[in-house]
Coordinates of C-alpha atoms and ligand atoms in Angstrom, one line a residue:
X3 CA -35.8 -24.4 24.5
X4 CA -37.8 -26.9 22.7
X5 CA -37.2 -30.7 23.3
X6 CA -38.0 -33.3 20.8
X7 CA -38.1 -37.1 21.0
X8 CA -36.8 -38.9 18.2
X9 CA -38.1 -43.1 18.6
X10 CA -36.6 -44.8 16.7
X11 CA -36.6 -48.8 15.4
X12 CA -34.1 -50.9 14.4
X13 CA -34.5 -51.1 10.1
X14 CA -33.3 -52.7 7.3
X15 CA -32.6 -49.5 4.9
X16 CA -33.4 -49.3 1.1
X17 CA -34.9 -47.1 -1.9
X18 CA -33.5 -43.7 -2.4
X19 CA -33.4 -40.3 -0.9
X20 CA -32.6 -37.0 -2.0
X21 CA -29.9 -34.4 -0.4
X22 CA -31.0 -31.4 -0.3
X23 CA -28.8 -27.9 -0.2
X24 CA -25.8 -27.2 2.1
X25 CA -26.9 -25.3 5.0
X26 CA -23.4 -24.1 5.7
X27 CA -23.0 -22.8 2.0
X28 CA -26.5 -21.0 2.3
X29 CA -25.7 -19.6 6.0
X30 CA -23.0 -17.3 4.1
X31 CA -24.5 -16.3 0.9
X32 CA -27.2 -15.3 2.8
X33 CA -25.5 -13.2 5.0
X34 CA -23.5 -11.7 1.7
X35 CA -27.1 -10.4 0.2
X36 CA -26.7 -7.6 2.3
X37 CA -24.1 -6.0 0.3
X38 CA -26.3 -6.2 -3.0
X39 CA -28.3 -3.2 -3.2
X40 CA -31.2 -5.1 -5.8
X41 CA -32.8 -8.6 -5.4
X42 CA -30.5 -11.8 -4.8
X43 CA -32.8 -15.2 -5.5
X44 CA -30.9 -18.7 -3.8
X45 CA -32.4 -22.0 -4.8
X46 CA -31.9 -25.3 -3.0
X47 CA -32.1 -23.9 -0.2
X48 CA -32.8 -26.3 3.1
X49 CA -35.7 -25.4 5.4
X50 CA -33.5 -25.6 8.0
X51 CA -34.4 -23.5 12.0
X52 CA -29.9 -22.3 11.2
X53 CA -31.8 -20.3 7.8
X54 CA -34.4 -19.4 10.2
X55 CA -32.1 -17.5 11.9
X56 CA -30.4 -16.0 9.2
X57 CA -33.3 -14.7 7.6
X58 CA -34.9 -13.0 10.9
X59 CA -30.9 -11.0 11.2
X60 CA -31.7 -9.5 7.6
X61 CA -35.2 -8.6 8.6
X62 CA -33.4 -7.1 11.3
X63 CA -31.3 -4.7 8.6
X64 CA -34.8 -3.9 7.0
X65 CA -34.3 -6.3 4.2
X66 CA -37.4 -7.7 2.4
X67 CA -37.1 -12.0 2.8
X68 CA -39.5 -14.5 1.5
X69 CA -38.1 -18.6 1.8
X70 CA -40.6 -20.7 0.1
X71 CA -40.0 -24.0 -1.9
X72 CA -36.7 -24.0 -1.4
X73 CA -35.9 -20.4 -2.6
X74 CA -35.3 -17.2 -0.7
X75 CA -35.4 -14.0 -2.4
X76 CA -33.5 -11.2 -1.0
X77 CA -34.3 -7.9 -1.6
X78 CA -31.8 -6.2 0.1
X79 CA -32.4 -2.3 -1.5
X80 CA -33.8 -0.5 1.7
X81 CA -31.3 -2.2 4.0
X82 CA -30.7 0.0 6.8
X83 CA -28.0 -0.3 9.7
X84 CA -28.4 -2.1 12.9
X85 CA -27.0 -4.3 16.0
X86 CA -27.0 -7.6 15.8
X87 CA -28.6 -8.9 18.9
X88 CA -27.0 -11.8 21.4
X89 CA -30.9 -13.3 21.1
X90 CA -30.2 -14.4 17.1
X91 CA -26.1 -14.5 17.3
X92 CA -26.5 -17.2 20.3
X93 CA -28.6 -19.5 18.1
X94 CA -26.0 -20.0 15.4
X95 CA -21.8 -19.6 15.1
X96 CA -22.5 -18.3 11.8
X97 CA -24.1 -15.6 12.3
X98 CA -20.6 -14.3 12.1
X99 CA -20.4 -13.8 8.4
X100 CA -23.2 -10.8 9.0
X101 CA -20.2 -9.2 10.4
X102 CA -18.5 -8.9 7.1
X103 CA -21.6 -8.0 5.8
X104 CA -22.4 -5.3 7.5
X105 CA -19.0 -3.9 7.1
X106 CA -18.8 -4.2 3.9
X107 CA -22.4 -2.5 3.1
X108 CA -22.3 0.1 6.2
X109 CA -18.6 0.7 7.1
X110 CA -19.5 -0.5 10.6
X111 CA -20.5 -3.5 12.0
X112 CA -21.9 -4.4 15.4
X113 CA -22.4 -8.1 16.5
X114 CA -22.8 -9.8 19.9
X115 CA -20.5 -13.2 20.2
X116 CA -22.2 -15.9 18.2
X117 CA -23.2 -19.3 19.7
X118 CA -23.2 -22.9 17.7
X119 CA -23.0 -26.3 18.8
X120 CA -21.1 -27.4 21.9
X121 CA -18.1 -28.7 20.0
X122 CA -15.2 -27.6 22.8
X123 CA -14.2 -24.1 22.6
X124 CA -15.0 -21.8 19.6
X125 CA -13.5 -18.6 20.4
X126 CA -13.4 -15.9 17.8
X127 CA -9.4 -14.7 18.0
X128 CA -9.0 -15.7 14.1
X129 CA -11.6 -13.2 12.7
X130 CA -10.2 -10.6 15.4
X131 CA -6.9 -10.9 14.3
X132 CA -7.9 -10.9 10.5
X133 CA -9.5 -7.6 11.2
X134 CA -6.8 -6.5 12.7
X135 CA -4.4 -7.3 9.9
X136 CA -6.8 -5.4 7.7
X137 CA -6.2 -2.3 9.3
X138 CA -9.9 -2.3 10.6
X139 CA -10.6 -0.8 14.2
X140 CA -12.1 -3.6 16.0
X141 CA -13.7 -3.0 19.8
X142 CA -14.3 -6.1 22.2
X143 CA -16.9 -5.4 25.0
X144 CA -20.2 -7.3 24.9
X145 CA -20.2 -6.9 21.6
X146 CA -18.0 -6.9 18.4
X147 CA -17.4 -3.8 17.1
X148 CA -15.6 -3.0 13.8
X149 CA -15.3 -0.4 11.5
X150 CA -12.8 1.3 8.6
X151 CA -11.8 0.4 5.1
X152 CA -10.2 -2.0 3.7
X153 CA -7.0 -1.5 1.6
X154 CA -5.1 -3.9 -1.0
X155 CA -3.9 -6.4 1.8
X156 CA -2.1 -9.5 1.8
X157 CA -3.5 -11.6 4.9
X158 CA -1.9 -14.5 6.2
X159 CA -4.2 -16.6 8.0
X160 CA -2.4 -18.8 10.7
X161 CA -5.7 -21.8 9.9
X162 CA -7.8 -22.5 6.9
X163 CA -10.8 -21.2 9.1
X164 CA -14.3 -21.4 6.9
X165 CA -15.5 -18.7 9.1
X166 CA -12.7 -15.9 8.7
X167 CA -12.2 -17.0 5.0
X168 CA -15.9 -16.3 4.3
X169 CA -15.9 -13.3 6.6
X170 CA -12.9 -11.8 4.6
X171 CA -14.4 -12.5 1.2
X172 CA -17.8 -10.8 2.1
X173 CA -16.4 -7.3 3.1
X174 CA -13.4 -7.7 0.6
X175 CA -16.4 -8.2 -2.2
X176 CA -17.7 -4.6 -1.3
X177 CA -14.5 -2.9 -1.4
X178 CA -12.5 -1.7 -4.5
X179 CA -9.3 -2.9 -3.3
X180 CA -7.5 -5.9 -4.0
X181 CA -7.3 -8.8 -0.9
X182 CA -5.1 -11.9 -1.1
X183 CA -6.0 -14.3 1.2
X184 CA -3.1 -16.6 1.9
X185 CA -3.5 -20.2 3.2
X186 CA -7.4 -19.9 3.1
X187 CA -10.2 -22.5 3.4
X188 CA -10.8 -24.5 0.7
X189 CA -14.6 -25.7 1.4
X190 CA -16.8 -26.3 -1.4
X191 CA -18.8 -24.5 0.4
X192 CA -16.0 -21.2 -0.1
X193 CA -16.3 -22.1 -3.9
X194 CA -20.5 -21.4 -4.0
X195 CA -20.1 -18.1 -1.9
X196 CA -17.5 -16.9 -4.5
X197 CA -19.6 -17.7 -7.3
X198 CA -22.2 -16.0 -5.6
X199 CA -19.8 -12.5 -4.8
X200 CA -18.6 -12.4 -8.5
X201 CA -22.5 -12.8 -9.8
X202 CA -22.8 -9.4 -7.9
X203 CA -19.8 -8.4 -9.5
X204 CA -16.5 -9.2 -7.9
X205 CA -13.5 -10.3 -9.0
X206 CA -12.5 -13.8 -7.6
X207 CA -9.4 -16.0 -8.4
X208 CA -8.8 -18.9 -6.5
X209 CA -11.7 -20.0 -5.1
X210 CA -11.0 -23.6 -3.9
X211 CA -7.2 -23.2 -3.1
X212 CA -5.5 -22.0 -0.5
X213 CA -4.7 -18.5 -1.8
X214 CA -7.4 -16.3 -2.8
X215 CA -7.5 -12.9 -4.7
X216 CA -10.5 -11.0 -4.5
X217 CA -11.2 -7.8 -6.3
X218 CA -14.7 -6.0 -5.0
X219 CA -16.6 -3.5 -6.3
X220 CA -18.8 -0.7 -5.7
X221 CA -22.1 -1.5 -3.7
X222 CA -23.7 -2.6 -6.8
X223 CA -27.9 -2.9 -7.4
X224 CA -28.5 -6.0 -9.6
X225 CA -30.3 -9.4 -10.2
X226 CA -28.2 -12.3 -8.9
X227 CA -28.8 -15.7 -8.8
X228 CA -26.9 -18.7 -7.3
X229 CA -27.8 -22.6 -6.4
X230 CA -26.6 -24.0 -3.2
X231 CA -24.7 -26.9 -3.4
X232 CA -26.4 -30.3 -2.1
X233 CA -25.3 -30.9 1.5
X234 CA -22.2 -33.1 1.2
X235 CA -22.7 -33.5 5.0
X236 CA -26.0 -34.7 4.9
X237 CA -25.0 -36.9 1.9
X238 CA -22.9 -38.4 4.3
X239 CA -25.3 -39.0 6.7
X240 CA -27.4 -41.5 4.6
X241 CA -24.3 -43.1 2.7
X242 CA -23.4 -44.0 5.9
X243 CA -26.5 -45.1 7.3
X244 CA -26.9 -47.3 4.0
X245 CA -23.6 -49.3 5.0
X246 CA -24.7 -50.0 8.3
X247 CA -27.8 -51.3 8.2
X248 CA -28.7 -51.0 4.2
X249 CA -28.7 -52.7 1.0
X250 CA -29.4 -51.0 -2.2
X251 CA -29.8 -47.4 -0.9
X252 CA -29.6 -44.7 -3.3
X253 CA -28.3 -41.3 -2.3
X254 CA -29.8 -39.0 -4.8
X255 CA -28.8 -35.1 -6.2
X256 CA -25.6 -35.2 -4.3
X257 CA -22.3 -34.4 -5.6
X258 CA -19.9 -37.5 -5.3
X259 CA -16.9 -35.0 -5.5
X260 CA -17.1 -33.5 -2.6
X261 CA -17.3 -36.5 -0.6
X262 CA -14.5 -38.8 -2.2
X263 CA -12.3 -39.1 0.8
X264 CA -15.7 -40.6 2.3
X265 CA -16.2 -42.8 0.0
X266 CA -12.5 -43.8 -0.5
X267 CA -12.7 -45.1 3.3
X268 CA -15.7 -47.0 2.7
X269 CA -14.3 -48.5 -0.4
X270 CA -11.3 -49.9 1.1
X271 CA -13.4 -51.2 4.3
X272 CA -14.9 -53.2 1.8
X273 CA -18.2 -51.4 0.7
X274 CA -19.5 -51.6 -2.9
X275 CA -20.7 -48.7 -3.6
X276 CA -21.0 -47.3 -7.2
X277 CA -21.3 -43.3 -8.2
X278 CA -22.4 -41.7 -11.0
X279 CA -22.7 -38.0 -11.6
X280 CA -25.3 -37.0 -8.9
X281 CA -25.4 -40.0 -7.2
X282 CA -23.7 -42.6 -4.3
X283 CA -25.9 -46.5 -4.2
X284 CA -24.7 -47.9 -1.5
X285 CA -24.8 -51.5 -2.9
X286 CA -23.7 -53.9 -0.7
X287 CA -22.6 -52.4 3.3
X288 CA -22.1 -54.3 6.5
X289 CA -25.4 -56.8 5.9
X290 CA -24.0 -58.3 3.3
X291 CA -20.2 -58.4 3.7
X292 CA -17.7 -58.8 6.3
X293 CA -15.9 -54.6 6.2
X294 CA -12.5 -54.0 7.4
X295 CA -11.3 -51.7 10.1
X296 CA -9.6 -48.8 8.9
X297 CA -7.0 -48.2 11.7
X298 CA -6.6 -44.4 11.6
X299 CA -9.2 -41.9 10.6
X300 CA -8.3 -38.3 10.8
X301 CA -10.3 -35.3 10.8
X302 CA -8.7 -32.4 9.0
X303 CA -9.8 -29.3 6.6
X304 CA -10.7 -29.9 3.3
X305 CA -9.9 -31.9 1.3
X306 CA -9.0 -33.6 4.0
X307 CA -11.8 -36.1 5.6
X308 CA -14.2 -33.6 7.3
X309 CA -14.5 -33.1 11.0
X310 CA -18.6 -32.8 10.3
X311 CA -18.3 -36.6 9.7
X312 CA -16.2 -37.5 12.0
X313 CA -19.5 -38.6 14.3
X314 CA -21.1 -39.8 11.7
X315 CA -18.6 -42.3 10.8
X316 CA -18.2 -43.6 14.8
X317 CA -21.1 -46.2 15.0
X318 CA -20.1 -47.4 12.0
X319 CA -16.6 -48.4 13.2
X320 CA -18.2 -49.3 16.6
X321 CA -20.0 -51.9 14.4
X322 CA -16.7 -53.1 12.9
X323 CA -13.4 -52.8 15.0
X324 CA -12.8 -55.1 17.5
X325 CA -10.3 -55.5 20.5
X326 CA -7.7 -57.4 17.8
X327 CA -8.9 -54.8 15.3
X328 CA -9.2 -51.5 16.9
X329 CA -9.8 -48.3 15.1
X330 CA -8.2 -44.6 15.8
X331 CA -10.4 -41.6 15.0
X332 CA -9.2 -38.2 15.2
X333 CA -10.1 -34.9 14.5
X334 CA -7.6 -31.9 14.8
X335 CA -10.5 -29.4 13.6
X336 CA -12.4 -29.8 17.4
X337 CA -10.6 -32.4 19.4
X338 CA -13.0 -32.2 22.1
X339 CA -16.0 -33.4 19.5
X340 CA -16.4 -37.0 21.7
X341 CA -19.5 -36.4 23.4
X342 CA -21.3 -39.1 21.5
X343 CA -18.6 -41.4 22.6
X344 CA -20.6 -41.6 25.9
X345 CA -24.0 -42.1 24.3
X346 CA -22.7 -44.4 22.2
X347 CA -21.3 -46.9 25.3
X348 CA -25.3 -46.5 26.9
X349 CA -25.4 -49.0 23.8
X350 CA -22.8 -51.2 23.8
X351 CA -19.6 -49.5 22.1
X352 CA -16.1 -49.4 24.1
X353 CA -14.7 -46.2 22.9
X354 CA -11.7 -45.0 24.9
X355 CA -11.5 -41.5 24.4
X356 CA -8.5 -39.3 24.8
X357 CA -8.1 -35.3 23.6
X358 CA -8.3 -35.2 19.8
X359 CA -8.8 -38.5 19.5
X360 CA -10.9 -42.0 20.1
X361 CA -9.9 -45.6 20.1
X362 CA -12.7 -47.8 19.2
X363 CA -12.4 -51.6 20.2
X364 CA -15.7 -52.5 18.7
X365 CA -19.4 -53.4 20.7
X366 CA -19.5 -55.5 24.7
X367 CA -21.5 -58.2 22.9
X368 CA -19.5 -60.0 20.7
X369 CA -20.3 -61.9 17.3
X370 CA -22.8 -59.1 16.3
X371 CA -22.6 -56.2 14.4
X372 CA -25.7 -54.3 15.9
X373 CA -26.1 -51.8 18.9
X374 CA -28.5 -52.5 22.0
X375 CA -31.2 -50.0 21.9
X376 CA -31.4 -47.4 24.5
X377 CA -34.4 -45.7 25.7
X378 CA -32.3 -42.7 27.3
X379 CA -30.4 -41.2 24.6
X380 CA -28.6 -37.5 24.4
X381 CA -28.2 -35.6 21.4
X382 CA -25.6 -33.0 22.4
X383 CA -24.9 -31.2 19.1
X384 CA -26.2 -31.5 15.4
X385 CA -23.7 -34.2 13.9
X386 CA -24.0 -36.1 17.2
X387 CA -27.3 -36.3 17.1
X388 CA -27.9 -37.5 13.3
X389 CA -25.3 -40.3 14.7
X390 CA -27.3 -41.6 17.2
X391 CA -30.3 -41.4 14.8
X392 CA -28.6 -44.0 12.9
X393 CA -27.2 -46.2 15.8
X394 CA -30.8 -47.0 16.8
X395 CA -31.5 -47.7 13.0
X396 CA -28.4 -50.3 13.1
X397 CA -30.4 -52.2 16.2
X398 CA -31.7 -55.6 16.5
X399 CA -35.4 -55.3 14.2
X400 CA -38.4 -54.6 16.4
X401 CA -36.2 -53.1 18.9
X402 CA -36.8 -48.8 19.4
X403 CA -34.5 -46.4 21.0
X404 CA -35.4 -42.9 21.8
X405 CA -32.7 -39.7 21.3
X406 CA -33.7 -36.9 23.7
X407 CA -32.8 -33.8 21.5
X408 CA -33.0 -29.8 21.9
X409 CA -33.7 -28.6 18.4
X410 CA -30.1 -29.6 17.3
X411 CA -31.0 -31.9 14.6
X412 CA -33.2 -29.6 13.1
X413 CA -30.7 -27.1 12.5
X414 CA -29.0 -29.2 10.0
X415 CA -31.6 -32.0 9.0
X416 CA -34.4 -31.3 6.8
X417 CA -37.3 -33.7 7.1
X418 CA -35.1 -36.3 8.8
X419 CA -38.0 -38.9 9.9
X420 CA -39.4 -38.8 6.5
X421 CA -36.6 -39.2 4.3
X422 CA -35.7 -42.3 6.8
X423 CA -38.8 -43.7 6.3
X424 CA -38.5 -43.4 2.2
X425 CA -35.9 -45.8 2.3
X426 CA -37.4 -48.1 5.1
X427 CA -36.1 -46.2 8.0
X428 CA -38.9 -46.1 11.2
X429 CA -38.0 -42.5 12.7
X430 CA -40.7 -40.4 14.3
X431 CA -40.0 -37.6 16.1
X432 CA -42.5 -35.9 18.8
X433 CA -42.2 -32.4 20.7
X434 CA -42.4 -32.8 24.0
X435 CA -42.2 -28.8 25.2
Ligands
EPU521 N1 -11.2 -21.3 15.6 C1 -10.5 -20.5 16.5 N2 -10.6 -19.2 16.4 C2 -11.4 -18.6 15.5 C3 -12.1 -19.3 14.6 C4 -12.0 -20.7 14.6 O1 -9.7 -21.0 17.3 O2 -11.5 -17.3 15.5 C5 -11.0 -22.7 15.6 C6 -12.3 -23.4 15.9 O3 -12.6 -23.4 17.3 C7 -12.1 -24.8 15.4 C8 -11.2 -24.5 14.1 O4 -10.7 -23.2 14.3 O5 -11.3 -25.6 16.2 C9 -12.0 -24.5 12.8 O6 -13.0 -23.5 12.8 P1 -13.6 -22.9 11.5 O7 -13.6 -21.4 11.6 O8 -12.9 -23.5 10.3 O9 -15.1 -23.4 11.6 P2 -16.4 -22.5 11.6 O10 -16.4 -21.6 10.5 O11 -16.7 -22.1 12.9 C10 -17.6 -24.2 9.9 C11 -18.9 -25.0 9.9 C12 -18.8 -26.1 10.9 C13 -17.6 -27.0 10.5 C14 -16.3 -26.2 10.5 C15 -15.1 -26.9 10.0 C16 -20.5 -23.3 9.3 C17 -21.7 -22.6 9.7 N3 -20.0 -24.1 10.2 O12 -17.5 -23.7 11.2 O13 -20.0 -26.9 10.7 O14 -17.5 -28.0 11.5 O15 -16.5 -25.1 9.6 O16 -15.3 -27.5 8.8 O17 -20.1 -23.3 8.2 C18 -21.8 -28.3 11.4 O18 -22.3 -28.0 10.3 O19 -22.2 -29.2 12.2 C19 -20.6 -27.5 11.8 C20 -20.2 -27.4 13.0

């Protein structure tokens, strides 16, 4: 596994940088070319080691891939039928969506249990027990094995899961019968994979809410064409960065919608931040104004504040709560998601962390609102990682820390040292093996 080193100074942020698309809307549609028999062409799309991946499993089904400048064309016509190997499935959790795919184009469907980041446990019961309720026959060894039709169905999910909502869309998209799919995600990430189904031809109603009627079709050969969605996640990333160590930073080609329960909690800690249709400035952040602690954050499924920026949001409120002024933040979507906590403390923060949840009592040095720099720092998943990137931004100037990192970042960041340093940021990263 490769290692990189991220060094990293403590900056003064400004200018603007552009989001690019949303990895986890991309990872699906991808997976959902399978089922078109003709040519499907995504723009936006991230170069991102996550699309990597996905690409290499449709080469695997004989599909013809190209990804450059931010397009991938799919041509999907001499697909052909195949396992999907533990050696891809291990490097991404959603590889899961080929699943449905392969289902849905080859009545059958062979996958070995997918990997992801370390966020706690991610088992797979949901999509088992969706299948089940489908009427599919589903075997459990080393592998997952599925096969059957699909009827018209009325499925219940017991979570809003983005995985078995996307699953269930892509095989229902192939069928002719009618699905409803009751208390399902709401992402807007769901919304761009169902405009991408019903370009191929399916019938969706409902995208965006929590029930979801889906009509398929006959394996159809056409032309479709869809644009990812910018990457409300990595939006995030540098809105946040902006208010902790910023002042005039524009976040560029982003959609403000999708990340309004973001920017509501920045708002009311006292940010000024104006939007306009494509873009967040980050006006005036913690440099420039004293911010309040919000005292209870929770992490829940859209449209709910996001567990993806739940770590994102942590050094921020380690820069802001105190012990008179602490701040709760929770996340019922993976409660065990605290291993930055740890990180964070080799800098300074007191977090107390407890399961689901983490009460933040501010920095050991008092009367600043910066971290200490660490030269010995862990990035133990993707969000966690982009977190620590900007703790070591919010140091003292002319101090570096360094973020020890095992290909995580890349999976969701595009270009992160670069489009730090366009707005003043000093990131470089180095592979060390
Ligand atoms: N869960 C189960 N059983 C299942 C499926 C899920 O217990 O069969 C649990 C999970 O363990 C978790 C919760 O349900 O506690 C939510 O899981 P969900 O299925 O909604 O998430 P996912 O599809 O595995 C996607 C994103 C994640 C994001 C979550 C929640 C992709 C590729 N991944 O994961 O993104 O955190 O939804 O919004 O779309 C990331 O980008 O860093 C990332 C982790």
């Amino acid at each position: 596994m490769a290692t990189y080193r991220y060094e990293i100074a403590g900056s003064v942020l400004s200018g603007r940088v552009e989001i690019g698309g949303a990895k986890n809307a991309v990872l699906p549609i991808l997976a959902a070319t399978l089922l078109n028999k003709g040519t499907s062409y995504i723009y936006n799309v991230p170069d991102l080691s996550d699309i990597d991946v996905a690409i290499e499993i449709l080469k695997a089904f004989n599909c013809n891939v190209s990804h450059e400048n931010h397009s991938v064309v799919v041509d999907a016509s001499d697909a052909m039928y195949t396992n999907i190997p533990q050696e891809l499935t291990s490097k991404c959790r959603a590889t899961l969506a080929f699943l449905g795919a392969s289902l849905g184009r080859f009545g059958e469907a062979d996958i070995a249990f997918p990997g992801g980041c370390v966020l706690g446990p991610r088992p797979v019961n949901m999509h088992i027990e969706a299948l089940h309720a489908l009427g599919l026959e589903v075997n459990e060894d080393n592998t997952i094995h599925v096969q059957g039709k699909l009827l018209d169905s009325v499925l219940q999910l017991s979570y809003p899961s983005v995985g078995v909502t996307e699953n269930i869309l892509i095989m229902a998209a192939a069928s002719h019968h009618t699905i409803i799919i009751k208390n399902a995600a709401r992402e807007p990430e769901i919304v761009n994979l169902c405009k991408y189904l019903t370009e191929t031809g399916a019938n969706i109603d409902g995208a965006g809410t929590s029930t979801i009627v889906i009509k398929g079709r006959d394996m159809i050969e056409c032309q479709a064409h869809i644009t990812v969605i910018p990457d409300r996640i990595e939006a995030a990333t540098y809105i946040t960065a902006g208010v902790m160590t910023g002042r005039d930073v524009e976040v560029a080609k982003c959609n403000p919608r999708d990340i309004r329960r973001l920017l509501t909690i920045l708002r009311k800690m006292g940010c000024e931040i104006n939007v306009s249709e494509d873009t967040v400035h980050v006006i005036k952040g913690l440099l420039d104004k004293q911010l309040n602690t919000p005292l209870y954050i929770v992490a829940k499924p859209y449209p709910a504040f996001p567990t993806d920026m739940q770590p994102l949001i942590m050094p921020l409120l380690c820069l802001i709560a105190s012990e008179y002024s602490p701040s709760i933040l929770a996340d019922t979507v993976f409660p065990y998601r605290y291993m930055l906590a740890e990180e964070l403390s080799k800098m300074g923060a007191k977090i107390h962390k407890r399961t689901g949840a983490a009460v933040i009592t501010g920095l050991e040095r008092i009367g600043t609102c910066r971290f200490t720099a660490s030269r010995n720092l862990i990035s133990h998943d993707l969000r966690g990682g982009a977190a620590l990137i900007l703790a070591s931004l919010a140091t003292e100037p002319g101090t570096v820390s360094n973020v020890y990192d095992e290909g995580y970042i890349k999976r969701g960041y595009e270009n992160i040292s670069e489009k730090f340093s366009q707005i003043g940021g000093n990131v470089s990263v180095k592979l060390l093996k």
